[in-house]
Amino acid sequence: MFSDFFTFRPGKGQRSWLDAHNVVSVLSLPFFLMIIYTGLVFFAVTYLPAARDALYGTSAAQRQEFAKELRGPARSDQPVTAPNVSLPALAQRLESEWGAGHVASMQIIHPAGESPYIDVRRASTSTLSVHELAARFSAIDGERLPLPEAAPATMRVRSTLFALHEGLFADWWLRWLYVISGLLGCAVIGTGLVLWTVKRGQQHQRLQPFAVQTVYRHSSHVS
């Protein structure tokens, strides 16, 4: 079986199609195991609700409790105004540390009863993260503030799975590998369809004489 998985014999008709089907299936299997599982994470509550229901319950209030925990503690925010800090200057300052084009976003937040601040997220790098919070600054004087506590382990795992699925962390060569793996999946379907069609055609040819004979007998009986 192992040798069949990694053997390709061209010019052998159906045997060659089967070899091609086996080879592309093995090559693309790790990618599709990853992309399908991580894709389910996006809709875990919809397609895999058993874990949530077992831990939190099935009532509307219990599901709401799950949603609150997933989003984090509720926070009351005030309307924001233009910060005293120059955002372009702040971005230039960070790009001098991180490199050009590495500032993904800036968000101004003004929690009730607190001073406003600016959250900065870094563009995807070679790490498995989805725009994690990279820096926080005071919106009043631009002073660098300490980052909040790290997210729970479950949220970090979820973020990692998102990053794997979207491939935003990857360099160009790895993104092309994503594309090639997807095309290999198309090849799996195509070669499988060829094998299935040929097999059905052979079955049809074997059954055709019997079908003709049955129709002939039926016609003779009617006449």
XYZ file of N, CA, C and O in Angstrom, residues 67-169:
412
model
N -21.430 33.510 25.200
C -21.076 34.599 24.294
C -20.352 35.714 25.037
O -19.385 36.292 24.524
N -20.799 36.028 26.267
C -20.144 37.078 27.043
C -18.711 36.689 27.385
O -17.796 37.510 27.314
N -18.507 35.433 27.744
C -17.164 34.986 28.094
C -16.259 34.982 26.868
O -15.065 35.279 26.952
N -16.833 34.653 25.714
C -16.050 34.629 24.486
C -15.599 36.035 24.108
O -14.462 36.244 23.671
N -16.467 37.018 24.276
C -16.133 38.400 23.920
C -15.310 39.101 24.992
O -14.722 40.149 24.738
N -15.298 38.559 26.192
C -14.587 39.217 27.279
C -15.531 40.062 28.108
O -16.719 40.211 27.786
N -15.045 40.636 29.189
C -15.908 41.424 30.067
C -16.483 42.638 29.352
O -15.837 43.254 28.505
N -17.718 42.957 29.705
C -18.379 44.108 29.094
C -17.672 45.393 29.507
O -17.172 45.511 30.623
N -17.647 46.360 28.613
C -16.974 47.614 28.881
C -17.828 48.754 28.343
O -18.362 48.674 27.228
N -17.945 49.788 29.131
C -18.714 50.959 28.716
C -17.751 52.002 28.164
O -16.838 52.447 28.873
N -17.937 52.373 26.907
C -17.047 53.327 26.257
C -17.755 54.659 26.024
O -18.982 54.711 25.843
N -16.964 55.718 26.005
C -17.460 57.047 25.691
C -17.123 57.389 24.242
O -16.205 56.809 23.656
N -17.848 58.326 23.647
C -17.488 58.768 22.299
C -16.065 59.328 22.282
O -15.637 59.998 23.226
N -15.354 59.034 21.226
C -13.965 59.475 21.132
C -13.880 60.782 20.351
O -14.739 61.091 19.519
N -12.847 61.512 20.639
C -12.537 62.739 19.899
C -11.142 62.607 19.307
O -10.420 61.649 19.589
N -10.788 63.557 18.474
C -9.448 63.521 17.867
C -8.385 63.542 18.950
O -8.441 64.370 19.862
N -7.425 62.635 18.896
C -6.396 62.593 19.954
C -5.426 63.762 19.838
O -5.270 64.375 18.769
N -4.782 64.070 20.922
C -3.738 65.096 20.907
C -2.480 64.610 20.191
O -1.657 65.413 19.762
N -2.349 63.319 20.093
C -1.160 62.716 19.469
C -1.364 62.674 17.957
O -2.451 62.367 17.465
N -0.320 62.948 17.202
C -0.360 62.841 15.743
C -0.263 61.365 15.348
O 0.753 60.710 15.605
N -1.330 60.857 14.743
C -1.327 59.436 14.356
C -0.295 59.140 13.265
O 0.393 58.109 13.333
N -0.144 59.986 12.226
C 0.919 59.701 11.246
C 2.303 59.667 11.877
O 3.135 58.816 11.521
N 2.547 60.578 12.832
C 3.858 60.574 13.491
C 4.041 59.316 14.323
O 5.141 58.739 14.380
N 2.952 58.871 14.967
C 3.025 57.653 15.762
C 3.283 56.439 14.867
O 4.092 55.558 15.208
N 2.615 56.405 13.722
C 2.829 55.297 12.783
C 4.268 55.295 12.266
O 4.899 54.235 12.144
N 4.791 56.476 11.965
C 6.173 56.567 11.491
C 7.150 56.105 12.566
O 8.150 55.432 12.274
N 6.844 56.451 13.790
C 7.701 56.032 14.913
C 7.715 54.511 15.044
O 8.775 53.900 15.241
N 6.550 53.885 14.911
C 6.483 52.429 15.033
C 7.124 51.742 13.834
O 7.763 50.693 13.986
N 6.968 52.322 12.650
C 7.580 51.713 11.474
C 9.103 51.784 11.541
O 9.796 50.949 10.951
N 9.610 52.770 12.239
C 11.060 52.821 12.424
C 11.542 51.678 13.309
O 12.696 51.254 13.220
N 10.635 51.174 14.188
C 10.981 50.031 15.041
C 10.697 48.704 14.345
O 11.496 47.768 14.417
N 9.534 48.601 13.682
C 9.079 47.326 13.129
C 9.438 47.145 11.663
O 9.455 46.032 11.160
N 9.629 48.232 10.956
C 9.824 48.164 9.520
C 8.625 48.751 8.792
O 7.504 48.765 9.302
N 8.866 49.225 7.576
C 7.805 49.876 6.804
C 6.667 48.898 6.515
O 6.893 47.733 6.175
N 5.433 49.405 6.642
C 4.259 48.610 6.304
C 3.833 47.611 7.354
O 2.979 46.773 7.084
N 4.390 47.689 8.561
C 4.059 46.705 9.586
C 3.006 47.193 10.573
O 2.658 46.460 11.495
N 2.503 48.401 10.386
C 1.398 48.876 11.228
C 0.093 48.516 10.529
O -0.203 49.027 9.451
N -0.683 47.638 11.142
C -1.922 47.182 10.514
C -3.083 48.124 10.789
O -3.851 48.456 9.888
N -3.244 48.571 12.038
C -4.383 49.420 12.375
C -4.115 50.167 13.668
O -3.269 49.762 14.479
N -4.858 51.274 13.820
C -4.856 52.046 15.060
C -6.303 52.257 15.483
O -7.134 52.631 14.648
N -6.571 52.021 16.737
C -7.926 52.155 17.263
C -7.905 53.031 18.503
O -7.160 52.768 19.450
N -8.714 54.085 18.484
C -8.817 54.992 19.634
C -9.984 54.536 20.504
O -11.108 54.381 20.010
N -9.732 54.318 21.778
C -10.738 53.815 22.717
C -10.762 54.743 23.925
O -9.708 55.151 24.430
N -11.973 55.050 24.381
C -12.121 55.914 25.558
C -13.073 55.244 26.540
O -14.281 55.483 26.516
N -12.556 54.366 27.411
C -13.426 53.717 28.398
C -13.999 54.737 29.377
O -13.374 55.751 29.686
N -15.205 54.460 29.850
C -15.853 55.356 30.809
C -15.008 55.449 32.076
O -14.591 54.427 32.634
N -14.739 56.670 32.525
C -13.977 56.884 33.743
C -12.489 56.742 33.590
O -11.755 56.779 34.591
N -11.996 56.567 32.372
C -10.560 56.419 32.145
C -10.108 57.371 31.053
O -10.924 57.981 30.348
N -8.822 57.491 30.904
C -8.261 58.325 29.840
C -8.273 57.557 28.521
O -8.119 56.328 28.499
N -8.441 58.242 27.413
C -8.439 57.543 26.119
C -7.048 57.030 25.773
O -6.028 57.577 26.206
N -7.023 55.975 24.987
C -5.740 55.412 24.557
C -5.865 54.909 23.129
O -6.971 54.813 22.573
N -4.721 54.604 22.561
C -4.648 54.157 21.166
C -4.074 52.752 21.146
O -2.952 52.520 21.613
N -4.842 51.806 20.617
C -4.362 50.430 20.443
C -3.821 50.268 19.029
O -4.497 50.611 18.050
N -2.624 49.729 18.927
C -1.982 49.528 17.630
C -1.788 48.037 17.407
O -1.275 47.337 18.289
N -2.230 47.593 16.240
C -2.039 46.191 15.867
C -1.038 46.104 14.731
O -1.045 46.925 13.824
N -0.219 45.102 14.830
C 0.872 44.935 13.870
C 0.417 44.059 12.713
O -0.341 43.099 12.900
N 0.848 44.405 11.513
C 0.529 43.598 10.345
C 1.104 42.208 10.513
O 2.076 41.993 11.236
N 0.475 41.254 9.827
C 0.873 39.859 9.961
C 2.347 39.687 9.639
O 2.866 40.229 8.668
N 3.000 38.923 10.486
C 4.405 38.609 10.286
C 4.547 37.105 10.156
O 3.609 36.411 9.811
N 5.725 36.604 10.433
C 5.942 35.160 10.316
C 5.405 34.389 11.508
O 5.562 33.181 11.581
N 4.755 35.079 12.449
C 4.200 34.391 13.605
C 2.752 34.042 13.354
O 2.063 34.693 12.567
N 2.268 32.993 14.035
C 0.884 32.559 13.877
C -0.015 33.434 14.736
O -0.435 33.057 15.824
N -0.326 34.596 14.242
C -1.196 35.503 14.968
C -2.059 36.251 13.973
O -1.688 36.425 12.814
N -3.216 36.698 14.432
C -4.125 37.464 13.589
C -4.235 38.862 14.175
O -5.073 39.145 15.016
N -3.343 39.740 13.739
C -3.359 41.142 14.171
C -3.475 41.253 15.692
O -4.392 41.881 16.219
N -2.556 40.637 16.405
C -2.570 40.757 17.855
C -2.205 42.182 18.264
O -1.501 42.897 17.552
N -2.705 42.587 19.438
C -2.391 43.907 19.964
C -0.890 43.983 20.228
O -0.339 43.169 20.968
N -0.236 44.969 19.598
C 1.220 45.060 19.681
C 1.689 46.202 20.565
O 2.779 46.132 21.143
N 0.907 47.275 20.654
C 1.336 48.424 21.448
C 0.111 49.231 21.851
O -0.924 49.201 21.174
N 0.255 49.971 22.947
C -0.822 50.844 23.437
C -0.186 52.163 23.878
O 0.823 52.172 24.587
N -0.811 53.267 23.455
C -0.296 54.594 23.759
C -1.420 55.462 24.325
O -2.596 55.295 23.963
N -1.041 56.398 25.159
C -1.999 57.378 25.653
C -2.387 58.310 24.512
O -1.519 58.791 23.764
N -3.700 58.561 24.366
C -4.162 59.466 23.313
C -3.977 60.922 23.700
O -4.225 61.818 22.888
N -3.513 61.166 24.927
C -3.339 62.539 25.407
C -1.915 63.033 25.195
O -1.670 64.098 24.617
N -0.937 62.221 25.642
C 0.452 62.674 25.534
C 1.345 61.706 24.751
O 2.542 61.954 24.605
N 0.780 60.593 24.243
C 1.562 59.659 23.438
C 2.462 58.743 24.236
O 3.295 58.029 23.658
N 2.299 58.736 25.558
C 3.135 57.864 26.377
C 2.768 56.401 26.127
O 1.607 56.051 25.992
N 3.793 55.565 26.076
C 3.562 54.131 25.852
C 3.008 53.513 27.128
O 3.570 53.695 28.209
N 1.920 52.792 26.983
C 1.251 52.181 28.122
C 1.500 50.682 28.123
O 1.740 50.076 27.063
N 1.434 50.052 29.287
C 1.603 48.593 29.327
C 0.445 47.892 28.632
O -0.699 48.370 28.669
N 0.747 46.782 28.007
C -0.289 46.007 27.329
C -1.139 45.261 28.346
O -0.663 44.932 29.443
N -2.398 44.993 28.030
C -3.233 44.217 28.948
C -2.736 42.785 29.065
O -1.859 42.342 28.307
N -3.297 42.064 30.007
C -2.905 40.669 30.192
C -3.177 39.868 28.930
O -4.082 40.176 28.152
N -2.355 38.841 28.748
C -2.506 37.991 27.571
C -3.871 37.317 27.569
O -4.461 37.048 28.619
N -4.363 37.067 26.376
C -5.663 36.400 26.238
C -5.576 34.991 26.793
O -4.488 34.400 26.879
N -6.714 34.406 27.203
C -6.700 33.024 27.684
C -6.142 32.067 26.634
O -6.146 32.371 25.433
N -5.683 30.918 27.104
C -5.068 29.946 26.200
C -6.025 29.520 25.089
O -5.619 29.343 23.939
N -7.312 29.370 25.437
C -8.278 28.951 24.418
C -8.394 29.979 23.307
O -8.502 29.632 22.126
N -8.357 31.269 23.661
C -8.444 32.309 22.642
C -7.178 32.360 21.797
O -7.231 32.631 20.591
N -6.034 32.099 22.405
C -4.790 32.087 21.630
C -4.781 30.910 20.653
O -4.309 31.043 19.522
N -5.293 29.764 21.092
C -5.395 28.612 20.186
C -6.331 28.941 19.026
O -6.051 28.644 17.860
N -7.460 29.570 19.348
C -8.429 29.955 18.309
C -7.791 30.922 17.314
O -7.965 30.790 16.095
N -7.030 31.893 17.819
C -6.356 32.844 16.940
C -5.336 32.143 16.049
O -5.196 32.461 14.863
N -4.630 31.165 16.611
C -3.652 30.418 15.818
C -4.322 29.631 14.704
O -3.838 29.594 13.567
N -5.459 29.017 15.015
C -6.187 28.263 13.993
C -6.702 29.188 12.899
O -6.686 28.825 11.711
N -7.155 30.381 13.283
C -7.580 31.360 12.289
C -6.417 31.719 11.367
O -6.571 31.814 10.145
N -5.252 31.951 11.973
C -4.075 32.325 11.187
C -3.692 31.207 10.218
O -3.328 31.467 9.066
N -3.756 29.970 10.665
C -3.454 28.840 9.784
C -4.431 28.784 8.612
O -4.044 28.521 7.472
N -5.700 29.026 8.900
C -6.716 28.924 7.849
C -6.563 30.043 6.821
O -6.658 29.801 5.613
N -6.328 31.259 7.284
C -6.272 32.398 6.374
C -4.906 32.562 5.723
O -4.791 33.181 4.660
N -3.859 32.031 6.358
C -2.526 32.128 5.778
C -1.955 33.528 5.756
O -1.007 33.798 5.010
N -2.499 34.444 6.563
C -2.026 35.823 6.545
C -0.616 35.963 7.104
O 0.077 36.937 6.813
N -0.194 35.003 7.907
C 1.140 35.065 8.509
C 2.230 34.655 7.530
O 3.415 34.919 7.759
